[in-house]
PDB file of C-alpha atoms in Angstrom:
ATOM      1  CA  MET A  18      87.621  83.506  88.815  1.00 67.00           C
ATOM      2  CA  SER A  19      88.047  84.654  92.457  1.00 79.00           C
ATOM      3  CA  VAL A  20      86.963  88.643  92.472  1.00 89.00           C
ATOM      4  CA  HIS A  21      87.881  90.165  95.878  1.00 93.00           C
ATOM      5  CA  ARG A  22      87.319  93.757  97.044  1.00 96.00           C
ATOM      6  CA  ILE A  23      88.762  95.919  99.723  1.00 97.00           C
ATOM      7  CA  ASP A  24      89.135  99.417 101.311  1.00 97.00           C
ATOM      8  CA  VAL A  25      92.683 100.788 102.037  1.00 98.00           C
ATOM      9  CA  GLU A  26      92.975 104.147 102.965  1.00 97.00           C
ATOM     10  CA  GLY A  27      89.855 104.934 100.976  1.00 96.00           C
ATOM     11  CA  LEU A  28      91.222 103.329  97.743  1.00 97.00           C
ATOM     12  CA  SER A  29      88.820 100.572  96.262  1.00 97.00           C
ATOM     13  CA  VAL A  30      91.004  97.601  96.105  1.00 98.00           C
ATOM     14  CA  THR A  31      90.010  94.703  93.389  1.00 98.00           C
ATOM     15  CA  MET A  32      91.937  91.664  93.265  1.00 98.00           C
ATOM     16  CA  GLU A  33      91.105  89.156  90.444  1.00 98.00           C
ATOM     17  CA  GLY A  34      92.600  85.241  90.273  1.00 96.00           C
ATOM     18  CA  GLU A  35      94.915  83.823  92.453  1.00 93.00           C
ATOM     19  CA  GLY A  36      98.546  82.801  92.396  1.00 95.00           C
ATOM     20  CA  PRO A  37     101.581  85.453  92.610  1.00 97.00           C
ATOM     21  CA  VAL A  38     100.257  88.898  93.091  1.00 98.00           C
ATOM     22  CA  VAL A  39     100.850  91.900  90.459  1.00 98.00           C
ATOM     23  CA  VAL A  40      99.671  95.475  91.300  1.00 98.00           C
ATOM     24  CA  PHE A  41      98.953  97.454  88.259  1.00 98.00           C
ATOM     25  CA  LEU A  42      98.915 101.487  88.357  1.00 98.00           C
ATOM     26  CA  HIS A  43      97.394 103.251  85.568  1.00 98.00           C
ATOM     27  CA  GLY A  44      97.901 107.332  84.475  1.00 97.00           C
ATOM     28  CA  TRP A  45      96.052 109.843  83.184  1.00 98.00           C
ATOM     29  CA  PRO A  46      93.460 110.495  82.219  1.00 97.00           C
ATOM     30  CA  ASP A  47      92.263 106.772  82.963  1.00 97.00           C
ATOM     31  CA  SER A  48      91.300 104.540  85.455  1.00 97.00           C
ATOM     32  CA  PRO A  49      91.707 100.731  86.226  1.00 97.00           C
ATOM     33  CA  ALA A  50      90.106  99.350  83.099  1.00 96.00           C
ATOM     34  CA  LEU A  51      92.370 100.508  81.385  1.00 97.00           C
ATOM     35  CA  TRP A  52      93.792  96.798  82.464  1.00 98.00           C
ATOM     36  CA  ASN A  53      90.658  94.609  81.576  1.00 97.00           C
ATOM     37  CA  GLY A  54      92.402  92.690  78.968  1.00 98.00           C
ATOM     38  CA  THR A  55      95.606  92.394  80.406  1.00 98.00           C
ATOM     39  CA  VAL A  56      93.804  91.075  83.534  1.00 98.00           C
ATOM     40  CA  ALA A  57      92.510  89.035  81.720  1.00 97.00           C
ATOM     41  CA  ALA A  58      95.063  87.530  79.932  1.00 97.00           C
ATOM     42  CA  LEU A  59      96.914  87.162  83.590  1.00 97.00           C
ATOM     43  CA  SER A  60      94.561  86.070  85.989  1.00 96.00           C
ATOM     44  CA  ASP A  61      93.986  82.252  85.453  1.00 95.00           C
ATOM     45  CA  ARG A  62      97.744  82.457  87.183  1.00 96.00           C
ATOM     46  CA  TYR A  63      98.541  85.163  88.858  1.00 97.00           C
ATOM     47  CA  ARG A  64      96.583  87.155  91.536  1.00 97.00           C
ATOM     48  CA  CYS A  65      96.106  90.553  89.558  1.00 98.00           C
ATOM     49  CA  VAL A  66      95.455  94.021  91.721  1.00 98.00           C
ATOM     50  CA  ARG A  67      93.661  96.972  90.522  1.00 98.00           C
ATOM     51  CA  PHE A  68      92.728 100.650  92.167  1.00 98.00           C
ATOM     52  CA  ALA A  69      92.287 103.792  91.104  1.00 98.00           C
ATOM     53  CA  LEU A  70      94.958 106.294  91.782  1.00 98.00           C
ATOM     54  CA  PRO A  71      94.125 109.220  94.658  1.00 97.00           C
ATOM     55  CA  GLY A  72      91.790 111.560  93.057  1.00 96.00           C
ATOM     56  CA  TYR A  73      91.357 109.749  89.835  1.00 97.00           C
ATOM     57  CA  ASP A  74      87.741 108.079  90.665  1.00 95.00           C
ATOM     58  CA  LEU A  75      85.333 110.843  89.652  1.00 94.00           C
ATOM     59  CA  GLY A  76      82.540 109.216  92.444  1.00 92.00           C
ATOM     60  CA  LYS A  77      84.654 110.726  95.209  1.00 93.00           C
ATOM     61  CA  PRO A  78      86.074 113.830  96.551  1.00 94.00           C
ATOM     62  CA  PRO A  79      89.751 115.549  94.279  1.00 95.00           C
ATOM     63  CA  ARG A  80      92.515 114.184  96.212  1.00 97.00           C
ATOM     64  CA  PRO A  81      95.683 115.343  95.415  1.00 97.00           C
ATOM     65  CA  VAL A  82      98.919 114.076  96.803  1.00 97.00           C
ATOM     66  CA  SER A  83     102.434 113.726  97.129  1.00 98.00           C
ATOM     67  CA  VAL A  84     105.259 111.921  95.657  1.00 98.00           C
ATOM     68  CA  ASP A  85     105.187 110.696  99.280  1.00 98.00           C
ATOM     69  CA  GLU A  86     102.353 110.077 100.176  1.00 98.00           C
ATOM     70  CA  MET A  87     101.561 108.438  97.362  1.00 98.00           C
ATOM     71  CA  CYS A  88     104.707 105.794  98.269  1.00 98.00           C
ATOM     72  CA  ARG A  89     103.068 104.875 101.068  1.00 98.00           C
ATOM     73  CA  LEU A  90      99.039 104.269  99.772  1.00 98.00           C
ATOM     74  CA  VAL A  91     101.152 101.831  96.843  1.00 98.00           C
ATOM     75  CA  GLY A  92     102.884 100.507 100.133  1.00 98.00           C
ATOM     76  CA  ALA A  93      99.248  99.598 101.888  1.00 98.00           C
ATOM     77  CA  VAL A  94      98.235  98.442  98.866  1.00 98.00           C
ATOM     78  CA  VAL A  95     101.140  96.396  98.442  1.00 98.00           C
ATOM     79  CA  ASP A  96     101.249  95.541 101.981  1.00 98.00           C
ATOM     80  CA  ALA A  97      97.451  94.599 102.407  1.00 98.00           C
ATOM     81  CA  VAL A  98      97.501  92.422  99.388  1.00 98.00           C
ATOM     82  CA  SER A  99     100.740  90.656  99.625  1.00 98.00           C
ATOM     83  CA  PRO A 100     101.804  91.208 102.962  1.00 97.00           C
ATOM     84  CA  GLU A 101     104.486  88.816 103.044  1.00 96.00           C
ATOM     85  CA  GLU A 102     105.980  87.984  99.288  1.00 97.00           C
ATOM     86  CA  PRO A 103     107.368  91.163  97.108  1.00 97.00           C
ATOM     87  CA  VAL A 104     105.200  91.777  94.084  1.00 98.00           C
ATOM     88  CA  THR A 105     105.227  92.399  89.949  1.00 98.00           C
ATOM     89  CA  LEU A 106     104.217  96.347  89.105  1.00 98.00           C
ATOM     90  CA  VAL A 107     102.695  96.623  85.567  1.00 98.00           C
ATOM     91  CA  LEU A 108     102.871 100.562  84.895  1.00 98.00           C
ATOM     92  CA  HIS A 109     101.503 103.093  82.817  1.00 98.00           C
ATOM     93  CA  ASP A 110     102.362 106.963  82.247  1.00 98.00           C
ATOM     94  CA  TRP A 111     102.271 108.557  85.860  1.00 98.00           C
ATOM     95  CA  GLY A 112     101.810 104.879  86.886  1.00 98.00           C
ATOM     96  CA  CYS A 113     105.176 104.345  85.728  1.00 98.00           C
ATOM     97  CA  PHE A 114     106.162 107.876  87.496  1.00 97.00           C
ATOM     98  CA  PHE A 115     104.990 106.364  90.925  1.00 98.00           C
ATOM     99  CA  GLY A 116     105.348 103.191  90.681  1.00 98.00           C
ATOM    100  CA  TYR A 117     108.828 103.449  89.501  1.00 98.00           C
ATOM    101  CA  GLU A 118     109.436 105.335  92.984  1.00 98.00           C
ATOM    102  CA  TYR A 119     107.839 103.162  95.391  1.00 98.00           C
ATOM    103  CA  ALA A 120     110.178 100.576  93.498  1.00 98.00           C
ATOM    104  CA  ALA A 121     113.293 102.817  94.235  1.00 97.00           C
ATOM    105  CA  ARG A 122     112.117 103.015  98.086  1.00 97.00           C
ATOM    106  CA  HIS A 123     110.811  99.542  98.734  1.00 97.00           C
ATOM    107  CA  PRO A 124     112.874  97.463  96.624  1.00 96.00           C
ATOM    108  CA  ALA A 125     112.430  94.379  98.718  1.00 97.00           C
ATOM    109  CA  ARG A 126     108.785  94.678  98.310  1.00 98.00           C
ATOM    110  CA  VAL A 127     109.039  94.522  94.365  1.00 98.00           C
ATOM    111  CA  THR A 128     110.558  92.131  92.560  1.00 96.00           C
ATOM    112  CA  ARG A 129     109.933  92.422  89.146  1.00 97.00           C
ATOM    113  CA  VAL A 130     108.061  95.557  86.559  1.00 98.00           C
ATOM    114  CA  VAL A 131     106.726  96.148  83.718  1.00 98.00           C
ATOM    115  CA  GLY A 132     106.582  99.794  82.253  1.00 98.00           C
ATOM    116  CA  ALA A 133     104.268 100.926  79.595  1.00 98.00           C
ATOM    117  CA  ASP A 134     106.053 103.570  77.374  1.00 96.00           C
ATOM    118  CA  ILE A 135     107.557 106.049  80.450  1.00 97.00           C
ATOM    119  CA  GLY A 136     111.121 105.239  80.633  1.00 97.00           C
ATOM    120  CA  ASP A 137     114.217 107.716  81.980  1.00 96.00           C
ATOM    121  CA  THR A 138     112.768 110.819  81.536  1.00 95.00           C
ATOM    122  CA  ASN A 139     114.433 112.467  84.496  1.00 93.00           C
ATOM    123  CA  SER A 140     117.949 111.198  83.273  1.00 94.00           C
ATOM    124  CA  GLY A 141     120.585 113.641  81.643  1.00 93.00           C
ATOM    125  CA  ALA A 142     120.783 110.856  78.457  1.00 95.00           C
ATOM    126  CA  TYR A 143     116.504 112.134  77.932  1.00 96.00           C
ATOM    127  CA  LEU A 144     116.647 115.266  78.460  1.00 93.00           C
ATOM    128  CA  SER A 145     119.381 116.201  76.431  1.00 95.00           C
ATOM    129  CA  ALA A 146     118.138 114.042  73.172  1.00 94.00           C
ATOM    130  CA  LEU A 147     114.980 115.788  73.089  1.00 96.00           C
ATOM    131  CA  SER A 148     114.829 118.932  70.582  1.00 96.00           C
ATOM    132  CA  LEU A 149     113.697 122.251  71.035  1.00 96.00           C
ATOM    133  CA  ARG A 150     109.981 121.284  68.842  1.00 95.00           C
ATOM    134  CA  GLU A 151     109.683 118.180  71.090  1.00 95.00           C
ATOM    135  CA  LYS A 152     110.335 120.369  74.548  1.00 96.00           C
ATOM    136  CA  LEU A 153     107.675 122.737  73.611  1.00 96.00           C
ATOM    137  CA  TYR A 154     105.122 120.174  73.051  1.00 95.00           C
ATOM    138  CA  ILE A 155     105.704 118.305  76.028  1.00 96.00           C
ATOM    139  CA  ALA A 156     105.569 121.434  77.884  1.00 96.00           C
ATOM    140  CA  GLY A 157     102.665 122.517  75.739  1.00 96.00           C
ATOM    141  CA  TYR A 158     100.209 120.042  76.963  1.00 97.00           C
ATOM    142  CA  GLN A 159     101.600 119.805  80.511  1.00 98.00           C
ATOM    143  CA  LEU A 160     101.252 123.523  80.944  1.00 98.00           C
ATOM    144  CA  TRP A 161      97.872 123.070  79.954  1.00 98.00           C
ATOM    145  CA  LEU A 162      96.511 120.579  82.234  1.00 98.00           C
ATOM    146  CA  ALA A 163      98.308 122.273  85.041  1.00 98.00           C
ATOM    147  CA  MET A 164      95.889 125.343  84.764  1.00 98.00           C
ATOM    148  CA  ALA A 165      93.255 123.075  84.206  1.00 98.00           C
ATOM    149  CA  TRP A 166      93.967 122.097  87.806  1.00 98.00           C
ATOM    150  CA  LYS A 167      94.460 125.538  88.808  1.00 97.00           C
ATOM    151  CA  LEU A 168      90.753 126.355  87.527  1.00 98.00           C
ATOM    152  CA  GLY A 169      89.143 123.481  88.571  1.00 97.00           C
ATOM    153  CA  ALA A 170      88.773 125.272  92.703  1.00 93.00           C
ATOM    154  CA  TRP A 171      86.925 128.225  90.505  1.00 96.00           C
ATOM    155  CA  TRP A 172      85.503 127.006  87.757  1.00 97.00           C
ATOM    156  CA  PRO A 173      85.245 122.762  87.521  1.00 97.00           C
ATOM    157  CA  GLY A 174      83.024 123.121  84.326  1.00 97.00           C
ATOM    158  CA  LEU A 175      85.538 125.158  82.031  1.00 98.00           C
ATOM    159  CA  ALA A 176      88.308 123.261  83.154  1.00 98.00           C
ATOM    160  CA  ASP A 177      86.680 119.921  82.677  1.00 98.00           C
ATOM    161  CA  ARG A 178      85.930 120.983  79.044  1.00 98.00           C
ATOM    162  CA  LEU A 179      89.428 121.925  78.634  1.00 98.00           C
ATOM    163  CA  THR A 180      91.079 118.739  80.272  1.00 98.00           C
ATOM    164  CA  ARG A 181      89.047 116.243  77.747  1.00 98.00           C
ATOM    165  CA  PHE A 182      89.976 118.508  74.911  1.00 97.00           C
ATOM    166  CA  MET A 183      93.921 117.859  75.788  1.00 97.00           C
ATOM    167  CA  ALA A 184      92.841 114.204  75.994  1.00 97.00           C
ATOM    168  CA  ARG A 185      91.037 114.149  72.971  1.00 95.00           C
ATOM    169  CA  THR A 186      93.982 116.158  71.054  1.00 94.00           C
ATOM    170  CA  ILE A 187      96.199 113.750  72.083  1.00 93.00           C
ATOM    171  CA  GLY A 188      94.548 110.588  70.533  1.00 91.00           C
ATOM    172  CA  CYS A 189      92.838 109.586  74.623  1.00 93.00           C
ATOM    173  CA  ARG A 190      90.698 106.768  74.268  1.00 84.00           C
ATOM    174  CA  THR A 191      89.114 107.436  77.546  1.00 90.00           C
ATOM    175  CA  GLU A 192      85.152 108.317  77.196  1.00 92.00           C
ATOM    176  CA  PRO A 193      85.031 111.871  77.670  1.00 94.00           C
ATOM    177  CA  SER A 194      82.732 111.939  80.359  1.00 94.00           C
ATOM    178  CA  ALA A 195      85.015 109.346  82.787  1.00 95.00           C
ATOM    179  CA  ILE A 196      87.617 112.401  82.888  1.00 98.00           C
ATOM    180  CA  GLY A 197      87.980 115.103  85.132  1.00 98.00           C
ATOM    181  CA  TRP A 198      90.303 118.170  86.297  1.00 98.00           C
ATOM    182  CA  GLN A 199      90.511 116.774  89.480  1.00 98.00           C
ATOM    183  CA  MET A 200      93.301 113.604  87.308  1.00 98.00           C
ATOM    184  CA  ASN A 201      95.480 116.809  86.446  1.00 98.00           C
ATOM    185  CA  TYR A 202      97.190 117.097  89.635  1.00 98.00           C
ATOM    186  CA  PRO A 203     100.870 115.362  88.298  1.00 98.00           C
ATOM    187  CA  TYR A 204     101.268 118.169  86.093  1.00 98.00           C
ATOM    188  CA  ALA A 205     100.820 120.580  88.887  1.00 98.00           C
ATOM    189  CA  MET A 206     103.218 118.994  90.242  1.00 97.00           C
ATOM    190  CA  GLN A 207     105.570 118.978  87.742  1.00 96.00           C
ATOM    191  CA  TRP A 208     105.128 122.747  87.161  1.00 97.00           C
ATOM    192  CA  PHE A 209     103.708 124.662  89.710  1.00 97.00           C
ATOM    193  CA  LYS A 210     105.504 122.613  92.355  1.00 96.00           C
ATOM    194  CA  ALA A 211     102.580 121.744  93.854  1.00 96.00           C
ATOM    195  CA  PHE A 212     102.223 119.374  96.889  1.00 96.00           C
ATOM    196  CA  GLY A 213     105.731 119.069  97.445  1.00 95.00           C
ATOM    197  CA  GLY A 214     106.504 119.215  93.362  1.00 96.00           C
ATOM    198  CA  LEU A 215     108.679 116.485  92.022  1.00 94.00           C
ATOM    199  CA  ARG A 216     112.066 117.089  93.144  1.00 87.00           C
ATOM    200  CA  GLY A 217     113.957 114.397  95.184  1.00 90.00           C
ATOM    201  CA  VAL A 218     112.601 111.411  93.305  1.00 95.00           C
ATOM    202  CA  ALA A 219     115.122 108.745  92.112  1.00 94.00           C
ATOM    203  CA  ARG A 220     117.015 108.519  88.474  1.00 93.00           C
ATOM    204  CA  VAL A 221     114.915 105.510  86.385  1.00 93.00           C
ATOM    205  CA  ASP A 222     118.125 105.020  84.936  1.00 90.00           C
ATOM    206  CA  LYS A 223     119.846 103.752  88.000  1.00 90.00           C
ATOM    207  CA  VAL A 224     116.749 101.849  89.491  1.00 92.00           C
ATOM    208  CA  PHE A 225     116.503  99.096  87.353  1.00 88.00           C
ATOM    209  CA  GLY A 226     118.810  96.247  86.938  1.00 80.00           C
ATOM    210  CA  PRO A 227     119.607  92.872  88.017  1.00 76.00           C
ATOM    211  CA  ARG A 228     117.981  93.690  91.536  1.00 84.00           C
ATOM    212  CA  ILE A 229     114.950  94.656  90.123  1.00 94.00           C
ATOM    213  CA  PRO A 230     114.492  93.332  86.260  1.00 96.00           C
ATOM    214  CA  ILE A 231     111.907  95.323  84.226  1.00 97.00           C
ATOM    215  CA  LEU A 232     110.244  94.660  80.548  1.00 98.00           C
ATOM    216  CA  PHE A 233     110.095  97.911  79.088  1.00 98.00           C
ATOM    217  CA  PHE A 234     107.402  98.230  76.334  1.00 98.00           C
ATOM    218  CA  TYR A 235     107.264 101.830  74.160  1.00 98.00           C
ATOM    219  CA  GLY A 236     105.174 102.966  71.112  1.00 97.00           C
ATOM    220  CA  ARG A 237     106.922 103.660  68.034  1.00 96.00           C
ATOM    221  CA  ARG A 238     104.477 105.519  66.557  1.00 94.00           C
ATOM    222  CA  LYS A 239     104.072 109.128  68.065  1.00 92.00           C
ATOM    223  CA  PRO A 240     106.082 112.466  67.682  1.00 90.00           C
ATOM    224  CA  PHE A 241     108.083 112.410  70.998  1.00 92.00           C
ATOM    225  CA  MET A 242     109.586 109.602  73.145  1.00 95.00           C
ATOM    226  CA  PHE A 243     109.624 109.311  77.278  1.00 96.00           C
ATOM    227  CA  HIS A 244     112.880 107.156  76.958  1.00 97.00           C
ATOM    228  CA  SER A 245     116.244 107.838  75.820  1.00 96.00           C
ATOM    229  CA  LYS A 246     118.136 105.036  73.321  1.00 95.00           C
ATOM    230  CA  ARG A 247     120.696 104.621  75.955  1.00 95.00           C
ATOM    231  CA  TRP A 248     118.888 103.241  78.643  1.00 93.00           C
ATOM    232  CA  LEU A 249     117.172 100.705  75.922  1.00 96.00           C
ATOM    233  CA  ALA A 250     120.334  99.598  75.089  1.00 95.00           C
ATOM    234  CA  ALA A 251     120.999  99.128  78.655  1.00 94.00           C
ATOM    235  CA  LEU A 252     118.607  97.658  79.682  1.00 95.00           C
ATOM    236  CA  GLU A 253     118.498  95.073  76.454  1.00 93.00           C
ATOM    237  CA  ASN A 254     122.162  94.092  78.259  1.00 93.00           C
ATOM    238  CA  THR A 255     120.943  93.758  81.383  1.00 93.00           C
ATOM    239  CA  PRO A 256     120.454  90.396  81.989  1.00 91.00           C
ATOM    240  CA  GLY A 257     116.740  89.502  82.850  1.00 92.00           C
ATOM    241  CA  SER A 258     115.066  92.874  81.719  1.00 95.00           C
ATOM    242  CA  ALA A 259     113.731  93.798  77.815  1.00 96.00           C
ATOM    243  CA  VAL A 260     112.504  95.884  75.314  1.00 97.00           C
ATOM    244  CA  ARG A 261     109.462  95.308  73.362  1.00 97.00           C
ATOM    245  CA  GLY A 262     108.683  98.402  70.498  1.00 97.00           C
ATOM    246  CA  LEU A 263     105.409  97.731  69.537  1.00 98.00           C
ATOM    247  CA  ASP A 264     103.747  99.682  66.377  1.00 97.00           C
ATOM    248  CA  ALA A 265     101.189 101.869  68.473  1.00 97.00           C
ATOM    249  CA  GLY A 266     101.360 105.309  70.228  1.00 95.00           C
ATOM    250  CA  HIS A 267     100.847 105.936  73.876  1.00 96.00           C
ATOM    251  CA  TRP A 268      97.853 103.172  74.857  1.00 97.00           C
ATOM    252  CA  LEU A 269      99.866 100.540  73.431  1.00 95.00           C
ATOM    253  CA  MET A 270      97.999  97.752  75.714  1.00 97.00           C
ATOM    254  CA  LEU A 271      94.776  99.175  73.998  1.00 96.00           C
ATOM    255  CA  GLN A 272      96.504  99.765  70.669  1.00 96.00           C
ATOM    256  CA  LYS A 273      98.154  96.223  69.939  1.00 97.00           C
ATOM    257  CA  PRO A 274      96.029  94.351  72.838  1.00 98.00           C
ATOM    258  CA  ALA A 275      97.550  90.629  71.722  1.00 98.00           C
ATOM    259  CA  GLU A 276     100.948  91.910  71.539  1.00 98.00           C
ATOM    260  CA  PHE A 277     100.865  93.650  74.342  1.00 98.00           C
ATOM    261  CA  ASN A 278      99.312  90.770  77.001  1.00 98.00           C
ATOM    262  CA  GLY A 279     101.133  88.081  75.037  1.00 98.00           C
ATOM    263  CA  ALA A 280     104.430  89.489  75.707  1.00 98.00           C
ATOM    264  CA  VAL A 281     103.719  90.400  79.312  1.00 98.00           C
ATOM    265  CA  ARG A 282     102.487  86.823  80.261  1.00 97.00           C
ATOM    266  CA  GLN A 283     105.600  85.449  78.624  1.00 96.00           C
ATOM    267  CA  TRP A 284     107.943  87.092  80.583  1.00 97.00           C
ATOM    268  CA  LEU A 285     106.430  87.201  84.155  1.00 97.00           C
ATOM    269  CA  ASP A 286     105.836  83.194  83.704  1.00 96.00           C
ATOM    270  CA  GLU A 287     109.692  82.819  82.388  1.00 91.00           C
ATOM    271  CA  GLY A 288     110.598  84.906  85.216  1.00 80.00           C
ATOM    272  CA  ARG A 289     108.642  82.316  87.436  1.00 70.00           C
ATOM    273  CA  LEU A 290     110.117  79.296  85.661  1.00 61.00           C
ATOM    274  CA  GLY A 291     113.494  80.616  86.298  1.00 54.00           C
TER     275      GLY A 291
END
């Protein structure tokens, strides 16, 4: 299998395999290694492209970016690896948030999307369905991480410990030494409006449909969901899109790799043949 590496505006981009291009975006507090199993399942027929989100490569200085800058950087990678043809995006966690926004802004550059465990979190249907307990749970861990980001500039050691503690608490399998406070800036964007905040992004439930089909995965074994039932029903009734619920938590590609990777491969192959 061919493996190539290029630098795109300071992002180390790895390309494996040949065929239609699939670009992977991870989330917090992960790295491109999150997708090892999925890349292995796809790279015989697809060109799999991975890179660490800005600021998530702990071997480099912190690099928080705005939503606009993130979309620009994703676009720079897409243009570098597939200048002529649109790409498929495979997304998880904050990778979903940023990847969905890139797709909304540049629909001609995205042919399909696989979204894992983050859905229409900015829709009225989702927000109104959350219970008070769920809202408090979400606010609690996110504010913890946002505060750890704030502390990082003065007490990086403490900020790292706080970040790693929360990662363990919510069941993250990433090696603690690979987790750092500088990964937390999306939560500072969410709660403190840092780096321009998150206002003005597209409504996820308005992005996907016949023009950009989506395969959406969610884990059933979680204290709360990141999608609305209404959105699932809409996707199930949208030609070309599909929904898969797995008996897993948030990191379902690691907890149920055979089911996840098999379903992704089948859906992409069916779309390619169609």
